[in-house]
PDB file of N, CA, C and O in Angstrom:
ATOM      1  N   UNK A 267       0.819  -1.198   0.000  1.00  0.00           N
ATOM      2  CA  UNK A 267       0.000   0.000   0.000  1.00  0.00           C
ATOM      3  C   UNK A 267       0.858   1.254   0.000  1.00  0.00           C
ATOM      4  O   UNK A 267       0.532   2.206  -0.642  1.00  0.00           O
ATOM      5  N   UNK A 268       1.969   1.239   0.731  1.00  0.00           N
ATOM      6  CA  UNK A 268       2.814   2.421   0.787  1.00  0.00           C
ATOM      7  C   UNK A 268       3.508   2.674  -0.541  1.00  0.00           C
ATOM      8  O   UNK A 268       3.740   3.820  -0.899  1.00  0.00           O
ATOM      9  N   UNK A 269       3.866   1.637  -1.282  1.00  0.00           N
ATOM     10  CA  UNK A 269       4.488   1.833  -2.586  1.00  0.00           C
ATOM     11  C   UNK A 269       3.576   2.591  -3.529  1.00  0.00           C
ATOM     12  O   UNK A 269       4.023   3.421  -4.304  1.00  0.00           O
ATOM     13  N   UNK A 270       2.284   2.273  -3.482  1.00  0.00           N
ATOM     14  CA  UNK A 270       1.319   2.973  -4.343  1.00  0.00           C
ATOM     15  C   UNK A 270       1.257   4.450  -3.981  1.00  0.00           C
ATOM     16  O   UNK A 270       1.231   5.309  -4.852  1.00  0.00           O
ATOM     17  N   UNK A 271       1.233   4.748  -2.690  1.00  0.00           N
ATOM     18  CA  UNK A 271       1.168   6.136  -2.246  1.00  0.00           C
ATOM     19  C   UNK A 271       2.452   6.875  -2.614  1.00  0.00           C
ATOM     20  O   UNK A 271       2.415   8.025  -3.041  1.00  0.00           O
ATOM     21  N   UNK A 272       3.594   6.217  -2.475  1.00  0.00           N
ATOM     22  CA  UNK A 272       4.871   6.831  -2.808  1.00  0.00           C
ATOM     23  C   UNK A 272       4.955   7.110  -4.307  1.00  0.00           C
ATOM     24  O   UNK A 272       5.437   8.158  -4.731  1.00  0.00           O
ATOM     25  N   UNK A 273       4.451   6.202  -5.125  1.00  0.00           N
ATOM     26  CA  UNK A 273       4.443   6.387  -6.576  1.00  0.00           C
ATOM     27  C   UNK A 273       3.569   7.568  -6.954  1.00  0.00           C
ATOM     28  O   UNK A 273       3.948   8.383  -7.805  1.00  0.00           O
ATOM     29  N   UNK A 274       2.405   7.706  -6.345  1.00  0.00           N
ATOM     30  CA  UNK A 274       1.525   8.841  -6.619  1.00  0.00           C
ATOM     31  C   UNK A 274       2.195  10.155  -6.249  1.00  0.00           C
ATOM     32  O   UNK A 274       2.096  11.140  -6.980  1.00  0.00           O
ATOM     33  N   UNK A 275       2.892  10.168  -5.130  1.00  0.00           N
ATOM     34  CA  UNK A 275       3.587  11.373  -4.697  1.00  0.00           C
ATOM     35  C   UNK A 275       4.711  11.720  -5.666  1.00  0.00           C
ATOM     36  O   UNK A 275       4.894  12.895  -6.019  1.00  0.00           O
ATOM     37  N   UNK A 276       5.442  10.717  -6.130  1.00  0.00           N
ATOM     38  CA  UNK A 276       6.517  10.953  -7.093  1.00  0.00           C
ATOM     39  C   UNK A 276       5.980  11.493  -8.409  1.00  0.00           C
ATOM     40  O   UNK A 276       6.563  12.401  -8.994  1.00  0.00           O
ATOM     41  N   UNK A 277       4.871  10.941  -8.887  1.00  0.00           N
ATOM     42  CA  UNK A 277       4.272  11.411 -10.133  1.00  0.00           C
ATOM     43  C   UNK A 277       3.769  12.842  -9.988  1.00  0.00           C
ATOM     44  O   UNK A 277       3.948  13.653 -10.892  1.00  0.00           O
ATOM     45  N   UNK A 278       3.147  13.147  -8.856  1.00  0.00           N
ATOM     46  CA  UNK A 278       2.672  14.507  -8.618  1.00  0.00           C
ATOM     47  C   UNK A 278       3.843  15.472  -8.571  1.00  0.00           C
ATOM     48  O   UNK A 278       3.795  16.551  -9.168  1.00  0.00           O
ATOM     49  N   UNK A 279       4.906  15.099  -7.886  1.00  0.00           N
ATOM     50  CA  UNK A 279       6.085  15.958  -7.779  1.00  0.00           C
ATOM     51  C   UNK A 279       6.715  16.198  -9.141  1.00  0.00           C
ATOM     52  O   UNK A 279       7.112  17.316  -9.461  1.00  0.00           O
ATOM     53  N   UNK A 280       6.802  15.158  -9.932  1.00  0.00           N
ATOM     54  CA  UNK A 280       7.379  15.285 -11.273  1.00  0.00           C
ATOM     55  C   UNK A 280       6.518  16.193 -12.160  1.00  0.00           C
ATOM     56  O   UNK A 280       7.034  17.056 -12.866  1.00  0.00           O
ATOM     57  N   UNK A 281       5.205  16.016 -12.119  1.00  0.00           N
ATOM     58  CA  UNK A 281       4.303  16.854 -12.918  1.00  0.00           C
ATOM     59  C   UNK A 281       4.360  18.312 -12.455  1.00  0.00           C
ATOM     60  O   UNK A 281       4.391  19.227 -13.282  1.00  0.00           O
ATOM     61  N   UNK A 282       4.402  18.512 -11.142  1.00  0.00           N
ATOM     62  CA  UNK A 282       4.494  19.867 -10.604  1.00  0.00           C
ATOM     63  C   UNK A 282       5.797  20.536 -11.028  1.00  0.00           C
ATOM     64  O   UNK A 282       5.821  21.716 -11.395  1.00  0.00           O
ATOM     65  N   UNK A 283       6.888  19.795 -11.020  1.00  0.00           N
ATOM     66  CA  UNK A 283       8.185  20.332 -11.428  1.00  0.00           C
ATOM     67  C   UNK A 283       8.180  20.718 -12.901  1.00  0.00           C
ATOM     68  O   UNK A 283       8.709  21.776 -13.277  1.00  0.00           O
ATOM     69  N   UNK A 284       7.575  19.884 -13.735  1.00  0.00           N
ATOM     70  CA  UNK A 284       7.516  20.197 -15.171  1.00  0.00           C
ATOM     71  C   UNK A 284       6.683  21.444 -15.423  1.00  0.00           C
ATOM     72  O   UNK A 284       7.079  22.315 -16.201  1.00  0.00           O
ATOM     73  N   UNK A 285       5.530  21.545 -14.773  1.00  0.00           N
ATOM     74  CA  UNK A 285       4.683  22.726 -14.959  1.00  0.00           C
ATOM     75  C   UNK A 285       5.362  23.987 -14.427  1.00  0.00           C
ATOM     76  O   UNK A 285       5.252  25.056 -15.031  1.00  0.00           O
ATOM     77  N   UNK A 286       6.060  23.857 -13.350  1.00  0.00           N
ATOM     78  CA  UNK A 286       6.788  24.992 -12.790  1.00  0.00           C
ATOM     79  C   UNK A 286       7.879  25.452 -13.753  1.00  0.00           C
ATOM     80  O   UNK A 286       8.083  26.651 -13.952  1.00  0.00           O
ATOM     81  N   UNK A 287       8.560  24.510 -14.355  1.00  0.00           N
ATOM     82  CA  UNK A 287       9.618  24.851 -15.302  1.00  0.00           C
ATOM     83  C   UNK A 287       9.046  25.594 -16.503  1.00  0.00           C
ATOM     84  O   UNK A 287       9.644  26.573 -16.958  1.00  0.00           O
ATOM     85  N   UNK A 288       7.910  25.176 -16.992  1.00  0.00           N
ATOM     86  CA  UNK A 288       7.279  25.859 -18.118  1.00  0.00           C
ATOM     87  C   UNK A 288       6.900  27.280 -17.712  1.00  0.00           C
ATOM     88  O   UNK A 288       7.186  28.238 -18.438  1.00  0.00           O
ATOM     89  N   UNK A 289       6.277  27.430 -16.563  1.00  0.00           N
ATOM     90  CA  UNK A 289       5.858  28.754 -16.109  1.00  0.00           C
ATOM     91  C   UNK A 289       7.031  29.693 -15.900  1.00  0.00           C
ATOM     92  O   UNK A 289       6.994  30.859 -16.303  1.00  0.00           O
ATOM     93  N   UNK A 290       8.082  29.190 -15.280  1.00  0.00           N
ATOM     94  CA  UNK A 290       9.260  30.021 -15.047  1.00  0.00           C
ATOM     95  C   UNK A 290       9.911  30.404 -16.372  1.00  0.00           C
ATOM     96  O   UNK A 290      10.344  31.554 -16.556  1.00  0.00           O
ATOM     97  N   UNK A 291       9.966  29.482 -17.320  1.00  0.00           N
ATOM     98  CA  UNK A 291      10.552  29.782 -18.630  1.00  0.00           C
ATOM     99  C   UNK A 291       9.786  30.888 -19.340  1.00  0.00           C
ATOM    100  O   UNK A 291      10.392  31.793 -19.932  1.00  0.00           O
ATOM    101  N   UNK A 292       8.474  30.839 -19.283  1.00  0.00           N
ATOM    102  CA  UNK A 292       7.659  31.867 -19.927  1.00  0.00           C
ATOM    103  C   UNK A 292       7.927  33.224 -19.295  1.00  0.00           C
ATOM    104  O   UNK A 292       8.170  34.219 -19.997  1.00  0.00           O
ATOM    105  N   UNK A 293       7.895  33.286 -17.977  1.00  0.00           N
ATOM    106  CA  UNK A 293       8.090  34.557 -17.271  1.00  0.00           C
ATOM    107  C   UNK A 293       9.481  35.122 -17.540  1.00  0.00           C
ATOM    108  O   UNK A 293       9.635  36.317 -17.810  1.00  0.00           O
ATOM    109  N   UNK A 294      10.499  34.272 -17.498  1.00  0.00           N
ATOM    110  CA  UNK A 294      11.871  34.743 -17.701  1.00  0.00           C
ATOM    111  C   UNK A 294      12.075  35.230 -19.130  1.00  0.00           C
ATOM    112  O   UNK A 294      12.648  36.313 -19.345  1.00  0.00           O
ATOM    113  N   UNK A 295      11.621  34.478 -20.116  1.00  0.00           N
ATOM    114  CA  UNK A 295      11.807  34.888 -21.513  1.00  0.00           C
ATOM    115  C   UNK A 295      11.142  36.233 -21.792  1.00  0.00           C
ATOM    116  O   UNK A 295      11.762  37.139 -22.368  1.00  0.00           O
ATOM    117  N   UNK A 296       9.900  36.369 -21.390  1.00  0.00           N
ATOM    118  CA  UNK A 296       9.182  37.620 -21.645  1.00  0.00           C
ATOM    119  C   UNK A 296       9.760  38.743 -20.794  1.00  0.00           C
ATOM    120  O   UNK A 296       9.921  39.878 -21.271  1.00  0.00           O
ATOM    121  N   UNK A 297      10.114  38.457 -19.550  1.00  0.00           N
ATOM    122  CA  UNK A 297      10.692  39.475 -18.673  1.00  0.00           C
ATOM    123  C   UNK A 297      12.015  40.013 -19.196  1.00  0.00           C
ATOM    124  O   UNK A 297      12.267  41.221 -19.156  1.00  0.00           O
ATOM    125  N   UNK A 298      12.866  39.126 -19.693  1.00  0.00           N
ATOM    126  CA  UNK A 298      14.142  39.566 -20.250  1.00  0.00           C
ATOM    127  C   UNK A 298      13.907  40.422 -21.492  1.00  0.00           C
ATOM    128  O   UNK A 298      14.562  41.453 -21.685  1.00  0.00           O
ATOM    129  N   UNK A 299      12.962  40.022 -22.330  1.00  0.00           N
ATOM    130  CA  UNK A 299      12.649  40.814 -23.521  1.00  0.00           C
ATOM    131  C   UNK A 299      12.157  42.205 -23.164  1.00  0.00           C
ATOM    132  O   UNK A 299      12.610  43.201 -23.731  1.00  0.00           O
ATOM    133  N   UNK A 300      11.248  42.287 -22.216  1.00  0.00           N
ATOM    134  CA  UNK A 300      10.721  43.584 -21.784  1.00  0.00           C
ATOM    135  C   UNK A 300      11.828  44.427 -21.152  1.00  0.00           C
ATOM    136  O   UNK A 300      11.976  45.613 -21.457  1.00  0.00           O
ATOM    137  N   UNK A 301      12.607  43.821 -20.273  1.00  0.00           N
ATOM    138  CA  UNK A 301      13.672  44.562 -19.601  1.00  0.00           C
ATOM    139  C   UNK A 301      14.717  45.085 -20.564  1.00  0.00           C
ATOM    140  O   UNK A 301      15.137  46.249 -20.477  1.00  0.00           O
ATOM    141  N   UNK A 302      15.132  44.249 -21.491  1.00  0.00           N
ATOM    142  CA  UNK A 302      16.140  44.672 -22.464  1.00  0.00           C
ATOM    143  C   UNK A 302      15.594  45.761 -23.381  1.00  0.00           C
ATOM    144  O   UNK A 302      16.289  46.742 -23.669  1.00  0.00           O
ATOM    145  N   UNK A 303      14.354  45.604 -23.833  1.00  0.00           N
ATOM    146  CA  UNK A 303      13.743  46.625 -24.688  1.00  0.00           C
ATOM    147  C   UNK A 303      13.598  47.954 -23.967  1.00  0.00           C
ATOM    148  O   UNK A 303      13.898  49.017 -24.528  1.00  0.00           O
ATOM    149  N   UNK A 304      13.152  47.913 -22.725  1.00  0.00           N
ATOM    150  CA  UNK A 304      12.996  49.147 -21.938  1.00  0.00           C
ATOM    151  C   UNK A 304      14.349  49.825 -21.726  1.00  0.00           C
ATOM    152  O   UNK A 304      14.477  51.036 -21.877  1.00  0.00           O
ATOM    153  N   UNK A 305      15.354  49.018 -21.370  1.00  0.00           N
ATOM    154  CA  UNK A 305      16.695  49.552 -21.133  1.00  0.00           C
ATOM    155  C   UNK A 305      17.258  50.208 -22.400  1.00  0.00           C
ATOM    156  O   UNK A 305      17.785  51.325 -22.355  1.00  0.00           O
ATOM    157  N   UNK A 306      17.149  49.524 -23.528  1.00  0.00           N
ATOM    158  CA  UNK A 306      17.672  50.090 -24.774  1.00  0.00           C
ATOM    159  C   UNK A 306      16.887  51.326 -25.208  1.00  0.00           C
ATOM    160  O   UNK A 306      17.476  52.275 -25.746  1.00  0.00           O
ATOM    161  N   UNK A 307      15.583  51.343 -24.982  1.00  0.00           N
ATOM    162  CA  UNK A 307      14.786  52.530 -25.294  1.00  0.00           C
ATOM    163  C   UNK A 307      15.251  53.731 -24.482  1.00  0.00           C
ATOM    164  O   UNK A 307      15.317  54.850 -25.002  1.00  0.00           O
ATOM    165  N   UNK A 308      15.555  53.517 -23.215  1.00  0.00           N
ATOM    166  CA  UNK A 308      16.027  54.622 -22.372  1.00  0.00           C
ATOM    167  C   UNK A 308      17.373  55.143 -22.850  1.00  0.00           C
ATOM    168  O   UNK A 308      17.609  56.346 -22.871  1.00  0.00           O
ATOM    169  N   UNK A 309      18.264  54.245 -23.236  1.00  0.00           N
ATOM    170  CA  UNK A 309      19.600  54.656 -23.678  1.00  0.00           C
ATOM    171  C   UNK A 309      19.543  55.331 -25.044  1.00  0.00           C
ATOM    172  O   UNK A 309      20.172  56.374 -25.259  1.00  0.00           O
ATOM    173  N   UNK A 310      18.799  54.749 -25.961  1.00  0.00           N
ATOM    174  CA  UNK A 310      18.798  55.227 -27.345  1.00  0.00           C
ATOM    175  C   UNK A 310      17.693  56.236 -27.653  1.00  0.00           C
ATOM    176  O   UNK A 310      17.690  56.829 -28.730  1.00  0.00           O
ATOM    177  N   UNK A 311      16.735  56.404 -26.743  1.00  0.00           N
ATOM    178  CA  UNK A 311      15.641  57.348 -26.963  1.00  0.00           C
ATOM    179  C   UNK A 311      14.694  56.932 -28.079  1.00  0.00           C
ATOM    180  O   UNK A 311      14.182  57.779 -28.801  1.00  0.00           O
ATOM    181  N   UNK A 312      14.459  55.655 -28.209  1.00  0.00           N
ATOM    182  CA  UNK A 312      13.605  55.146 -29.287  1.00  0.00           C
ATOM    183  C   UNK A 312      12.246  54.675 -28.790  1.00  0.00           C
ATOM    184  O   UNK A 312      11.566  53.919 -29.473  1.00  0.00           O
ATOM    185  N   UNK A 313      11.848  55.129 -27.622  1.00  0.00           N
ATOM    186  CA  UNK A 313      10.625  54.652 -26.974  1.00  0.00           C
ATOM    187  C   UNK A 313       9.424  54.778 -27.896  1.00  0.00           C
ATOM    188  O   UNK A 313       9.270  55.788 -28.576  1.00  0.00           O
ATOM    189  N   UNK A 314       8.565  53.837 -27.985  1.00  0.00           N
ATOM    190  CA  UNK A 314       8.461  52.510 -27.367  1.00  0.00           C
ATOM    191  C   UNK A 314       8.876  51.386 -28.299  1.00  0.00           C
ATOM    192  O   UNK A 314       8.548  50.232 -28.056  1.00  0.00           O
ATOM    193  N   UNK A 315       9.593  51.687 -29.360  1.00  0.00           N
ATOM    194  CA  UNK A 315       9.805  50.715 -30.428  1.00  0.00           C
ATOM    195  C   UNK A 315      10.645  49.514 -30.018  1.00  0.00           C
ATOM    196  O   UNK A 315      10.281  48.370 -30.330  1.00  0.00           O
ATOM    197  N   UNK A 316      11.751  49.725 -29.356  1.00  0.00           N
ATOM    198  CA  UNK A 316      12.565  48.579 -28.959  1.00  0.00           C
ATOM    199  C   UNK A 316      11.878  47.755 -27.879  1.00  0.00           C
ATOM    200  O   UNK A 316      12.037  46.534 -27.837  1.00  0.00           O
ATOM    201  N   UNK A 317      11.102  48.411 -27.026  1.00  0.00           N
ATOM    202  CA  UNK A 317      10.323  47.679 -26.028  1.00  0.00           C
ATOM    203  C   UNK A 317       9.355  46.725 -26.719  1.00  0.00           C
ATOM    204  O   UNK A 317       9.244  45.550 -26.347  1.00  0.00           O
ATOM    205  N   UNK A 318       8.675  47.198 -27.737  1.00  0.00           N
ATOM    206  CA  UNK A 318       7.733  46.346 -28.470  1.00  0.00           C
ATOM    207  C   UNK A 318       8.443  45.210 -29.189  1.00  0.00           C
ATOM    208  O   UNK A 318       8.009  44.055 -29.144  1.00  0.00           O
ATOM    209  N   UNK A 319       9.551  45.528 -29.853  1.00  0.00           N
ATOM    210  CA  UNK A 319      10.284  44.510 -30.610  1.00  0.00           C
ATOM    211  C   UNK A 319      10.823  43.427 -29.678  1.00  0.00           C
ATOM    212  O   UNK A 319      10.657  42.227 -29.943  1.00  0.00           O
ATOM    213  N   UNK A 320      11.444  43.828 -28.572  1.00  0.00           N
ATOM    214  CA  UNK A 320      12.023  42.836 -27.677  1.00  0.00           C
ATOM    215  C   UNK A 320      10.962  42.084 -26.880  1.00  0.00           C
ATOM    216  O   UNK A 320      11.180  40.933 -26.491  1.00  0.00           O
ATOM    217  N   UNK A 321       9.815  42.688 -26.664  1.00  0.00           N
ATOM    218  CA  UNK A 321       8.707  41.953 -26.046  1.00  0.00           C
ATOM    219  C   UNK A 321       8.241  40.842 -26.981  1.00  0.00           C
ATOM    220  O   UNK A 321       8.005  39.702 -26.542  1.00  0.00           O
ATOM    221  N   UNK A 322       8.145  41.137 -28.258  1.00  0.00           N
ATOM    222  CA  UNK A 322       7.768  40.115 -29.240  1.00  0.00           C
ATOM    223  C   UNK A 322       8.830  39.024 -29.294  1.00  0.00           C
ATOM    224  O   UNK A 322       8.510  37.830 -29.340  1.00  0.00           O
ATOM    225  N   UNK A 323      10.114  39.422 -29.276  1.00  0.00           N
ATOM    226  CA  UNK A 323      11.189  38.424 -29.239  1.00  0.00           C
ATOM    227  C   UNK A 323      11.060  37.534 -28.000  1.00  0.00           C
ATOM    228  O   UNK A 323      11.275  36.321 -28.072  1.00  0.00           O
ATOM    229  N   UNK A 324      10.723  38.123 -26.864  1.00  0.00           N
ATOM    230  CA  UNK A 324      10.557  37.357 -25.639  1.00  0.00           C
ATOM    231  C   UNK A 324       9.413  36.367 -25.727  1.00  0.00           C
ATOM    232  O   UNK A 324       9.518  35.223 -25.266  1.00  0.00           O
ATOM    233  N   UNK A 325       8.311  36.789 -26.329  1.00  0.00           N
ATOM    234  CA  UNK A 325       7.159  35.902 -26.509  1.00  0.00           C
ATOM    235  C   UNK A 325       7.520  34.741 -27.433  1.00  0.00           C
ATOM    236  O   UNK A 325       7.180  33.586 -27.166  1.00  0.00           O
ATOM    237  N   UNK A 326       8.222  35.043 -28.508  1.00  0.00           N
ATOM    238  CA  UNK A 326       8.655  33.994 -29.440  1.00  0.00           C
ATOM    239  C   UNK A 326       9.607  33.027 -28.735  1.00  0.00           C
ATOM    240  O   UNK A 326       9.495  31.802 -28.900  1.00  0.00           O
ATOM    241  N   UNK A 327      10.527  33.553 -27.945  1.00  0.00           N
ATOM    242  CA  UNK A 327      11.455  32.698 -27.208  1.00  0.00           C
ATOM    243  C   UNK A 327      10.707  31.811 -26.209  1.00  0.00           C
ATOM    244  O   UNK A 327      11.066  30.644 -26.010  1.00  0.00           O
ATOM    245  N   UNK A 328       9.660  32.345 -25.586  1.00  0.00           N
ATOM    246  CA  UNK A 328       8.861  31.557 -24.648  1.00  0.00           C
ATOM    247  C   UNK A 328       8.159  30.405 -25.368  1.00  0.00           C
ATOM    248  O   UNK A 328       8.152  29.266 -24.873  1.00  0.00           O
ATOM    249  N   UNK A 329       7.576  30.681 -26.529  1.00  0.00           N
ATOM    250  CA  UNK A 329       6.930  29.614 -27.296  1.00  0.00           C
ATOM    251  C   UNK A 329       7.945  28.564 -27.734  1.00  0.00           C
ATOM    252  O   UNK A 329       7.667  27.362 -27.699  1.00  0.00           O
ATOM    253  N   UNK A 330       9.128  29.015 -28.143  1.00  0.00           N
ATOM    254  CA  UNK A 330      10.172  28.079 -28.549  1.00  0.00           C
ATOM    255  C   UNK A 330      10.581  27.200 -27.372  1.00  0.00           C
ATOM    256  O   UNK A 330      10.770  25.984 -27.527  1.00  0.00           O
ATOM    257  N   UNK A 331      10.707  27.785 -26.198  1.00  0.00           N
ATOM    258  CA  UNK A 331      11.067  27.008 -25.010  1.00  0.00           C
ATOM    259  C   UNK A 331       9.986  25.983 -24.678  1.00  0.00           C
ATOM    260  O   UNK A 331      10.300  24.841 -24.304  1.00  0.00           O
ATOM    261  N   UNK A 332       8.730  26.364 -24.824  1.00  0.00           N
ATOM    262  CA  UNK A 332       7.628  25.431 -24.567  1.00  0.00           C
ATOM    263  C   UNK A 332       7.658  24.279 -25.561  1.00  0.00           C
ATOM    264  O   UNK A 332       7.483  23.113 -25.184  1.00  0.00           O
ATOM    265  N   UNK A 333       7.885  24.587 -26.836  1.00  0.00           N
ATOM    266  CA  UNK A 333       7.940  23.531 -27.847  1.00  0.00           C
ATOM    267  C   UNK A 333       9.108  22.580 -27.611  1.00  0.00           C
ATOM    268  O   UNK A 333       8.961  21.357 -27.757  1.00  0.00           O
ATOM    269  N   UNK A 334      10.269  23.112 -27.245  1.00  0.00           N
ATOM    270  CA  UNK A 334      11.412  22.249 -26.945  1.00  0.00           C
ATOM    271  C   UNK A 334      11.142  21.384 -25.717  1.00  0.00           C
ATOM    272  O   UNK A 334      11.529  20.213 -25.674  1.00  0.00           O
ATOM    273  N   UNK A 335      10.481  21.960 -24.728  1.00  0.00           N
ATOM    274  CA  UNK A 335      10.136  21.195 -23.537  1.00  0.00           C
ATOM    275  C   UNK A 335       9.145  20.083 -23.889  1.00  0.00           C
ATOM    276  O   UNK A 335       9.261  18.965 -23.398  1.00  0.00           O
ATOM    277  N   UNK A 336       8.187  20.385 -24.754  1.00  0.00           N
ATOM    278  CA  UNK A 336       7.197  19.384 -25.151  1.00  0.00           C
ATOM    279  C   UNK A 336       7.845  18.237 -25.915  1.00  0.00           C
ATOM    280  O   UNK A 336       7.412  17.087 -25.814  1.00  0.00           O
ATOM    281  N   UNK A 337       8.898  18.527 -26.681  1.00  0.00           N
ATOM    282  CA  UNK A 337       9.598  17.473 -27.405  1.00  0.00           C
ATOM    283  C   UNK A 337      10.297  16.508 -26.460  1.00  0.00           C
ATOM    284  O   UNK A 337      10.403  15.327 -26.738  1.00  0.00           O
ATOM    285  N   UNK A 338      10.794  17.035 -25.325  1.00  0.00           N
ATOM    286  CA  UNK A 338      11.484  16.197 -24.342  1.00  0.00           C
ATOM    287  C   UNK A 338      10.536  15.248 -23.651  1.00  0.00           C
ATOM    288  O   UNK A 338      10.904  14.144 -23.285  1.00  0.00           O
ATOM    289  N   UNK A 339       9.316  15.702 -23.431  1.00  0.00           N
ATOM    290  CA  UNK A 339       8.333  14.911 -22.678  1.00  0.00           C
ATOM    291  C   UNK A 339       7.687  13.975 -23.593  1.00  0.00           C
ATOM    292  O   UNK A 339       7.711  13.068 -24.047  1.00  0.00           O
TER     293      UNK A 339
END
């Protein structure tokens, strides 16, 4: 009986870890894009164009990370 419970806990932990990794990847990719775009806009005075471009790059990078993660699973 304990083996069954331990297996369920392991599966839940593994699924939670995978979902957490996806969520963190999305936030980091988009956050880096926004941060870099905002920073470059402030330096170069191109507001809001680089912010928009790098936000789109961040979104694309997030989708790419999700697709690569899905291939592993």
